[in-house]
């Protein structure tokens, strides 16, 4: 019986083993299949991130130029200069002291001493609020997207606190103040291009709830400790409020006035495209009718001005309050001081007119 079993085993076909070369070829094939699969998954997942990168390359020169300009501004501020006209100090202004001696100014009364000036570096928190309503579809959102990329990349490179938000009938968070730039954020920002065509659910892109969105963005900005706070709004049309945020509660002029009177935030409105002169009626600082193709350059110029001359964007809340209650279409005259006679050509005072 044992011999029969052995014969049976011998008659069974033996499993052929791959040669080392064949095995290596199969392994390479498996690796290629795995790589193709991974590339497909990565391409699918990072589709929006790739959109961001493609657009970033188109504005890379603007990004690098703006970064260099802003670094130069900060570098100049960090230089400690000598301040003269002091009664004491570690150094003396020789020319000034010579003039004092010629004027018989005793040393004890000298103001020729110098001290180091303290750097005037400023800290910033900047919110970019982007209109994602349906009217932004097409070239407007494409060029605005590139402009936002310029700001996002530069401000993050310089470690300036930045928040990127979009809005229609809701708020879209792309980068929060506490978040550092990452591929995840770039991927989210890539989805911005789709939102302007999405009218599902509550309507989304059918509306642009400017007043409500501005209020929410301002509340978030108010939580930051930085001294200089800017809220920059990019929009192409007048508000068209959704039923969720009606104008009776969130009328844009009222929301702007509230922010001006109750916060130290500086508001700037940019009107994208022609026919956007209305931004001047709403925002204390504004640029209207910005050409779609020049969005990146205009926004770069604006942020440079914001950093270099932040005090230029200051405004008196009481004056703005007075203006608010006047007709937006009335030509505003310079405010008179109390008791100052009228500047009318006829020379008639306000009191005489009422009489």
Short mmCIF file of C-alpha atoms in Angstrom, two decimals:
data_model
loop_
_atom_site.label_atom_id
_atom_site.label_comp_id
_atom_site.label_asym_id
_atom_site.label_seq_id
_atom_site.Cartn_x
_atom_site.Cartn_y
_atom_site.Cartn_z
CA UNK A 1 0.00 0.00 0.00
CA UNK A 2 2.82 2.36 0.78
CA UNK A 3 4.19 1.91 -2.73
CA UNK A 4 0.78 2.78 -4.23
CA UNK A 5 0.67 6.04 -2.23
CA UNK A 6 4.17 6.98 -3.35
CA UNK A 7 3.29 6.24 -6.97
CA UNK A 8 0.17 8.41 -6.64
CA UNK A 9 2.22 11.32 -5.30
CA UNK A 10 4.68 10.99 -8.14
CA UNK A 11 1.84 11.01 -10.70
CA UNK A 12 0.39 14.31 -9.36
CA UNK A 13 1.58 17.38 -11.36
CA UNK A 14 4.09 19.49 -9.51
CA UNK A 15 3.37 23.23 -9.04
CA UNK A 16 5.75 25.20 -11.18
CA UNK A 17 7.71 27.91 -9.36
CA UNK A 18 8.49 31.25 -11.00
CA UNK A 19 12.05 31.89 -11.90
CA UNK A 20 13.71 34.84 -10.10
CA UNK A 21 13.37 36.96 -13.26
CA UNK A 22 9.67 36.16 -13.69
CA UNK A 23 9.03 36.88 -10.01
CA UNK A 24 10.78 40.23 -10.31
CA UNK A 25 8.70 41.13 -13.38
CA UNK A 26 5.45 40.30 -11.53
CA UNK A 27 6.52 42.39 -8.54
CA UNK A 28 7.27 45.33 -10.83
CA UNK A 29 3.87 44.94 -12.47
CA UNK A 30 2.13 44.92 -9.09
CA UNK A 31 4.07 48.01 -8.04
CA UNK A 32 3.03 49.83 -11.21
CA UNK A 33 -0.61 48.93 -10.65
CA UNK A 34 -0.43 50.11 -7.03
CA UNK A 35 1.27 53.34 -8.11
CA UNK A 36 -1.38 53.98 -10.81
CA UNK A 37 -4.11 53.38 -8.26
CA UNK A 38 -2.49 55.69 -5.72
CA UNK A 39 -1.99 58.39 -8.36
CA UNK A 40 -5.65 58.11 -9.35
CA UNK A 41 -6.78 58.44 -5.72
CA UNK A 42 -4.44 61.35 -5.06
CA UNK A 43 -5.55 63.09 -8.24
CA UNK A 44 -9.19 62.64 -7.29
CA UNK A 45 -8.70 63.82 -3.71
CA UNK A 46 -6.41 66.73 -4.54
CA UNK A 47 -8.28 67.96 -7.60
CA UNK A 48 -9.13 71.27 -5.91
CA UNK A 49 -5.62 71.58 -4.49
CA UNK A 50 -4.25 71.17 -8.03
CA UNK A 51 -6.54 73.98 -9.20
CA UNK A 52 -5.06 76.20 -6.51
CA UNK A 53 -1.51 75.29 -7.55
CA UNK A 54 -2.22 75.91 -11.24
CA UNK A 55 -3.58 79.39 -10.50
CA UNK A 56 -0.79 80.11 -8.01
CA UNK A 57 1.83 79.59 -10.73
CA UNK A 58 0.11 82.21 -12.88
CA UNK A 59 0.51 84.89 -10.18
CA UNK A 60 3.81 83.73 -8.72
CA UNK A 61 5.65 86.86 -9.92
CA UNK A 62 3.10 89.09 -8.17
CA UNK A 63 3.38 86.99 -5.00
CA UNK A 64 7.18 87.23 -4.89
CA UNK A 65 7.21 90.94 -5.72
CA UNK A 66 4.62 91.79 -3.06
CA UNK A 67 6.42 89.70 -0.45
CA UNK A 68 9.71 91.50 -1.16
CA UNK A 69 8.01 94.91 -0.94
CA UNK A 70 6.36 94.11 2.39
CA UNK A 71 9.55 92.64 3.82
CA UNK A 72 11.34 95.86 2.90
CA UNK A 73 8.69 97.88 4.76
CA UNK A 74 9.05 95.74 7.87
CA UNK A 75 12.85 95.79 7.62
CA UNK A 76 12.85 99.59 7.54
CA UNK A 77 10.60 99.74 10.58
CA UNK A 78 12.87 97.42 12.51
CA UNK A 79 15.88 99.68 12.00
CA UNK A 80 16.49 101.61 15.19
CA UNK A 81 17.24 105.22 14.38
CA UNK A 82 18.66 108.01 16.51
CA UNK A 83 16.17 110.53 17.90
CA UNK A 84 17.71 113.91 18.76
CA UNK A 85 16.47 116.77 20.96
CA UNK A 86 16.89 114.93 24.27
CA UNK A 87 18.24 116.27 27.59
CA UNK A 88 20.27 113.11 28.07
CA UNK A 89 21.30 110.05 26.13
CA UNK A 90 24.15 107.74 25.12
CA UNK A 91 25.15 109.88 22.11
CA UNK A 92 25.29 113.53 21.13
CA UNK A 93 24.36 115.39 17.96
CA UNK A 94 27.60 117.32 17.40
CA UNK A 95 26.21 119.75 14.81
CA UNK A 96 23.32 120.70 17.08
CA UNK A 97 25.64 121.16 20.07
CA UNK A 98 27.94 123.43 18.04
CA UNK A 99 24.95 125.63 17.19
CA UNK A 100 23.96 125.67 20.88
CA UNK A 101 27.46 126.76 21.88
CA UNK A 102 27.29 129.57 19.32
CA UNK A 103 24.03 130.64 20.99
CA UNK A 104 25.64 130.43 24.47
CA UNK A 105 23.36 127.56 25.51
CA UNK A 106 24.88 126.01 28.67
CA UNK A 107 25.53 122.26 28.65
CA UNK A 108 22.98 121.72 31.40
CA UNK A 109 20.24 123.08 29.09
CA UNK A 110 21.46 121.27 25.99
CA UNK A 111 18.99 119.31 23.86
CA UNK A 112 21.68 117.82 21.64
CA UNK A 113 21.60 114.39 23.22
CA UNK A 114 20.33 111.43 21.23
CA UNK A 115 18.45 108.23 22.05
CA UNK A 116 17.54 105.21 19.97
CA UNK A 117 14.01 105.28 18.55
CA UNK A 118 11.85 102.28 19.29
CA UNK A 119 10.89 100.20 16.24
CA UNK A 120 7.44 101.01 14.86
CA UNK A 121 6.58 97.43 13.88
CA UNK A 122 2.83 96.90 13.81
CA UNK A 123 0.79 93.76 14.31
CA UNK A 124 -2.11 92.98 12.00
CA UNK A 125 -5.16 90.75 11.72
CA UNK A 126 -6.71 90.74 8.25
CA UNK A 127 -9.99 89.19 7.09
CA UNK A 128 -10.70 88.68 3.39
CA UNK A 129 -14.46 88.24 2.76
CA UNK A 130 -15.34 87.04 -0.76
CA UNK A 131 -18.72 87.27 -2.49
CA UNK A 132 -19.67 83.79 -3.80
CA UNK A 133 -23.07 84.65 -5.23
CA UNK A 134 -24.10 83.59 -8.74
CA UNK A 135 -23.20 86.93 -10.31
CA UNK A 136 -19.53 86.15 -9.54
CA UNK A 137 -19.59 83.16 -11.90
CA UNK A 138 -17.14 82.96 -14.80
CA UNK A 139 -14.13 85.23 -15.17
CA UNK A 140 -14.97 87.24 -12.03
CA UNK A 141 -14.47 84.35 -9.62
CA UNK A 142 -11.50 83.07 -11.63
CA UNK A 143 -9.61 86.36 -11.34
CA UNK A 144 -10.78 87.01 -7.79
CA UNK A 145 -9.55 83.55 -6.85
CA UNK A 146 -6.08 84.38 -8.19
CA UNK A 147 -6.09 87.69 -6.30
CA UNK A 148 -7.02 85.92 -3.07
CA UNK A 149 -4.21 83.41 -3.66
CA UNK A 150 -1.76 86.33 -3.87
CA UNK A 151 -2.89 87.69 -0.51
CA UNK A 152 -3.13 84.30 1.15
CA UNK A 153 0.37 83.23 0.13
CA UNK A 154 2.07 86.53 1.00
CA UNK A 155 0.33 87.14 4.33
CA UNK A 156 1.03 83.58 5.45
CA UNK A 157 4.68 83.83 4.40
CA UNK A 158 5.00 86.94 6.56
CA UNK A 159 3.16 85.30 9.49
CA UNK A 160 0.43 87.95 9.42
CA UNK A 161 -2.78 86.64 10.97
CA UNK A 162 -5.21 85.98 8.15
CA UNK A 163 -8.74 84.67 7.80
CA UNK A 164 -10.21 83.80 4.39
CA UNK A 165 -14.02 83.58 4.25
CA UNK A 166 -16.54 83.28 1.44
CA UNK A 167 -20.25 84.05 1.59
CA UNK A 168 -23.58 83.87 -0.20
CA UNK A 169 -26.47 82.83 2.08
CA UNK A 170 -23.92 81.18 4.39
CA UNK A 171 -20.29 81.53 5.47
CA UNK A 172 -17.56 79.34 3.95
CA UNK A 173 -14.44 78.95 6.08
CA UNK A 174 -11.26 78.53 4.04
CA UNK A 175 -8.59 79.61 6.50
CA UNK A 176 -9.21 80.52 10.13
CA UNK A 177 -6.99 82.92 12.06
CA UNK A 178 -5.45 80.14 14.14
CA UNK A 179 -4.67 77.91 11.14
CA UNK A 180 -1.36 77.77 9.32
CA UNK A 181 -1.35 77.41 5.55
CA UNK A 182 -1.50 73.77 4.48
CA UNK A 183 -2.46 71.60 1.52
CA UNK A 184 -5.84 70.99 3.18
CA UNK A 185 -6.52 74.72 3.19
CA UNK A 186 -5.42 75.05 -0.43
CA UNK A 187 -7.76 72.20 -1.31
CA UNK A 188 -10.67 73.91 0.44
CA UNK A 189 -9.90 77.19 -1.33
CA UNK A 190 -9.98 75.38 -4.67
CA UNK A 191 -13.64 74.54 -4.03
CA UNK A 192 -14.39 78.28 -4.01
CA UNK A 193 -14.76 78.20 -7.78
CA UNK A 194 -17.74 75.82 -7.59
CA UNK A 195 -19.73 77.65 -4.94
CA UNK A 196 -20.84 80.45 -7.29
CA UNK A 197 -22.80 77.93 -9.37
CA UNK A 198 -24.38 76.01 -6.48
CA UNK A 199 -28.03 76.93 -5.96
CA UNK A 200 -29.02 73.82 -4.04
CA UNK A 201 -30.45 73.53 -0.53
CA UNK A 202 -31.45 77.01 0.73
CA UNK A 203 -30.44 78.73 -2.49
CA UNK A 204 -26.79 79.42 -1.68
CA UNK A 205 -25.45 81.30 -4.75
CA UNK A 206 -28.89 82.80 -5.47
CA UNK A 207 -28.18 85.31 -2.70
CA UNK A 208 -25.45 87.55 -1.37
CA UNK A 209 -26.17 88.34 2.28
CA UNK A 210 -23.57 91.11 2.56
CA UNK A 211 -24.85 92.69 5.78
CA UNK A 212 -25.16 89.43 7.68
CA UNK A 213 -21.85 88.03 6.39
CA UNK A 214 -20.01 91.28 7.20
CA UNK A 215 -21.38 91.16 10.74
CA UNK A 216 -20.23 87.57 11.26
CA UNK A 217 -16.78 88.28 9.82
CA UNK A 218 -16.46 91.36 12.05
CA UNK A 219 -17.38 89.36 15.15
CA UNK A 220 -14.64 86.85 14.36
CA UNK A 221 -12.11 89.61 13.70
CA UNK A 222 -12.98 91.29 17.00
CA UNK A 223 -11.69 88.27 18.93
CA UNK A 224 -8.13 88.87 17.71
CA UNK A 225 -5.64 90.74 19.91
CA UNK A 226 -3.73 92.43 17.11
CA UNK A 227 -3.79 96.23 17.13
CA UNK A 228 -4.47 96.84 13.44
CA UNK A 229 -7.60 95.01 12.24
CA UNK A 230 -8.69 95.13 8.59
CA UNK A 231 -11.80 93.64 6.99
CA UNK A 232 -11.58 93.61 3.18
CA UNK A 233 -14.75 92.76 1.23
CA UNK A 234 -14.63 91.65 -2.41
CA UNK A 235 -18.03 91.86 -4.12
CA UNK A 236 -19.55 92.63 -7.51
CA UNK A 237 -23.10 93.61 -6.71
CA UNK A 238 -25.54 95.20 -4.31
CA UNK A 239 -26.92 92.97 -1.55
CA UNK A 240 -29.65 90.49 -2.37
CA UNK A 241 -30.67 89.12 1.01
CA UNK A 242 -31.98 85.61 1.55
CA UNK A 243 -35.10 84.88 3.63
CA UNK A 244 -32.78 83.61 6.37
CA UNK A 245 -31.02 86.99 6.72
CA UNK A 246 -33.56 89.64 5.64
CA UNK A 247 -32.59 93.26 5.05
CA UNK A 248 -34.91 94.31 7.87
CA UNK A 249 -32.37 92.77 10.25
CA UNK A 250 -29.12 92.95 8.26
CA UNK A 251 -29.31 95.99 5.98
CA UNK A 252 -25.71 96.58 4.84
CA UNK A 253 -25.47 100.30 5.65
CA UNK A 254 -26.70 99.70 9.19
CA UNK A 255 -24.29 96.81 9.73
CA UNK A 256 -21.36 98.91 8.48
CA UNK A 257 -22.36 101.79 10.73
CA UNK A 258 -22.58 99.44 13.70
CA UNK A 259 -19.09 98.09 13.07
CA UNK A 260 -17.65 101.59 12.61
CA UNK A 261 -19.19 102.94 15.80
CA UNK A 262 -18.51 99.94 18.04
CA UNK A 263 -15.13 98.56 16.88
CA UNK A 264 -11.66 99.73 15.87
CA UNK A 265 -11.81 97.71 12.64
CA UNK A 266 -10.99 99.31 9.31
CA UNK A 267 -13.41 98.33 6.53
CA UNK A 268 -12.43 98.32 2.87
CA UNK A 269 -14.77 97.43 0.01
CA UNK A 270 -13.63 96.43 -3.47
CA UNK A 271 -16.14 96.50 -6.32
CA UNK A 272 -15.28 93.78 -8.85
CA UNK A 273 -16.01 94.76 -12.43
CA UNK A 274 -17.80 97.76 -13.94
CA UNK A 275 -20.98 99.16 -12.41
CA UNK A 276 -19.78 98.73 -8.82
CA UNK A 277 -19.75 102.37 -7.79
CA UNK A 278 -22.19 101.47 -5.01
CA UNK A 279 -19.28 100.32 -2.81
CA UNK A 280 -18.41 103.99 -2.27
CA UNK A 281 -21.84 104.56 -0.78
CA UNK A 282 -21.42 101.73 1.70
CA UNK A 283 -17.76 101.53 2.73
CA UNK A 284 -15.67 104.32 4.29
CA UNK A 285 -12.65 103.08 2.29
CA UNK A 286 -13.38 101.67 -1.15
CA UNK A 287 -12.13 101.00 -4.66
CA UNK A 288 -14.91 100.79 -7.25
CA UNK A 289 -15.05 99.38 -10.78
CA UNK A 290 -11.90 97.26 -10.44
CA UNK A 291 -11.21 95.59 -13.79
CA UNK A 292 -11.59 91.84 -13.56
CA UNK A 293 -8.22 91.21 -15.22
CA UNK A 294 -6.42 93.58 -12.84
CA UNK A 295 -7.79 92.13 -9.61
CA UNK A 296 -4.50 90.54 -8.54
CA UNK A 297 -2.48 93.72 -9.08
CA UNK A 298 -5.09 95.96 -7.42
CA UNK A 299 -5.39 93.74 -4.37
CA UNK A 300 -1.59 93.54 -4.09
CA UNK A 301 -1.39 97.36 -4.22
CA UNK A 302 -4.12 97.63 -1.59
CA UNK A 303 -2.50 95.26 0.90
CA UNK A 304 0.81 97.06 0.45
CA UNK A 305 -0.92 100.34 1.29
CA UNK A 306 -2.61 98.72 4.28
CA UNK A 307 0.73 97.60 5.71
CA UNK A 308 2.72 100.71 4.81
CA UNK A 309 0.14 103.40 5.69
CA UNK A 310 -2.33 101.82 8.08
CA UNK A 311 -3.33 105.21 9.53
CA UNK A 312 -4.61 106.28 6.13
CA UNK A 313 -7.60 104.01 6.63
CA UNK A 314 -8.64 105.59 9.92
CA UNK A 315 -11.96 107.38 9.97
CA UNK A 316 -13.96 109.32 12.54
CA UNK A 317 -16.92 107.26 13.68
CA UNK A 318 -18.97 110.32 14.67
CA UNK A 319 -18.54 111.94 11.26
CA UNK A 320 -19.50 108.67 9.61
CA UNK A 321 -22.51 108.49 11.90
CA UNK A 322 -23.65 111.92 10.74
CA UNK A 323 -23.17 110.96 7.10
CA UNK A 324 -25.20 107.80 7.57
CA UNK A 325 -28.37 109.75 8.37
CA UNK A 326 -27.99 111.89 5.27
CA UNK A 327 -29.12 110.83 1.82
CA UNK A 328 -26.51 108.68 0.15
CA UNK A 329 -27.07 110.59 -3.07
CA UNK A 330 -26.61 114.05 -1.53
CA UNK A 331 -23.33 115.82 -2.19
CA UNK A 332 -21.61 115.99 1.17
CA UNK A 333 -20.17 119.36 2.13
CA UNK A 334 -17.27 119.82 4.58
CA UNK A 335 -18.42 119.92 8.19
CA UNK A 336 -18.47 123.39 9.76
CA UNK A 337 -17.14 124.14 13.20
CA UNK A 338 -19.67 125.53 15.70
CA UNK A 339 -20.20 129.25 15.13
CA UNK A 340 -18.41 129.24 11.78
CA UNK A 341 -20.26 131.33 9.14
CA UNK A 342 -21.66 129.65 6.08
CA UNK A 343 -19.35 129.28 3.09
CA UNK A 344 -22.18 129.95 0.59
CA UNK A 345 -21.29 132.41 -2.15
CA UNK A 346 -24.18 134.72 -1.21
CA UNK A 347 -22.73 135.08 2.27
CA UNK A 348 -26.07 134.26 3.91
CA UNK A 349 -25.69 132.51 7.24
CA UNK A 350 -27.70 129.46 8.23
CA UNK A 351 -29.59 131.57 10.81
CA UNK A 352 -30.60 134.12 8.16
CA UNK A 353 -31.82 131.34 5.89
CA UNK A 354 -34.10 129.96 8.60
CA UNK A 355 -35.39 133.45 9.34
#
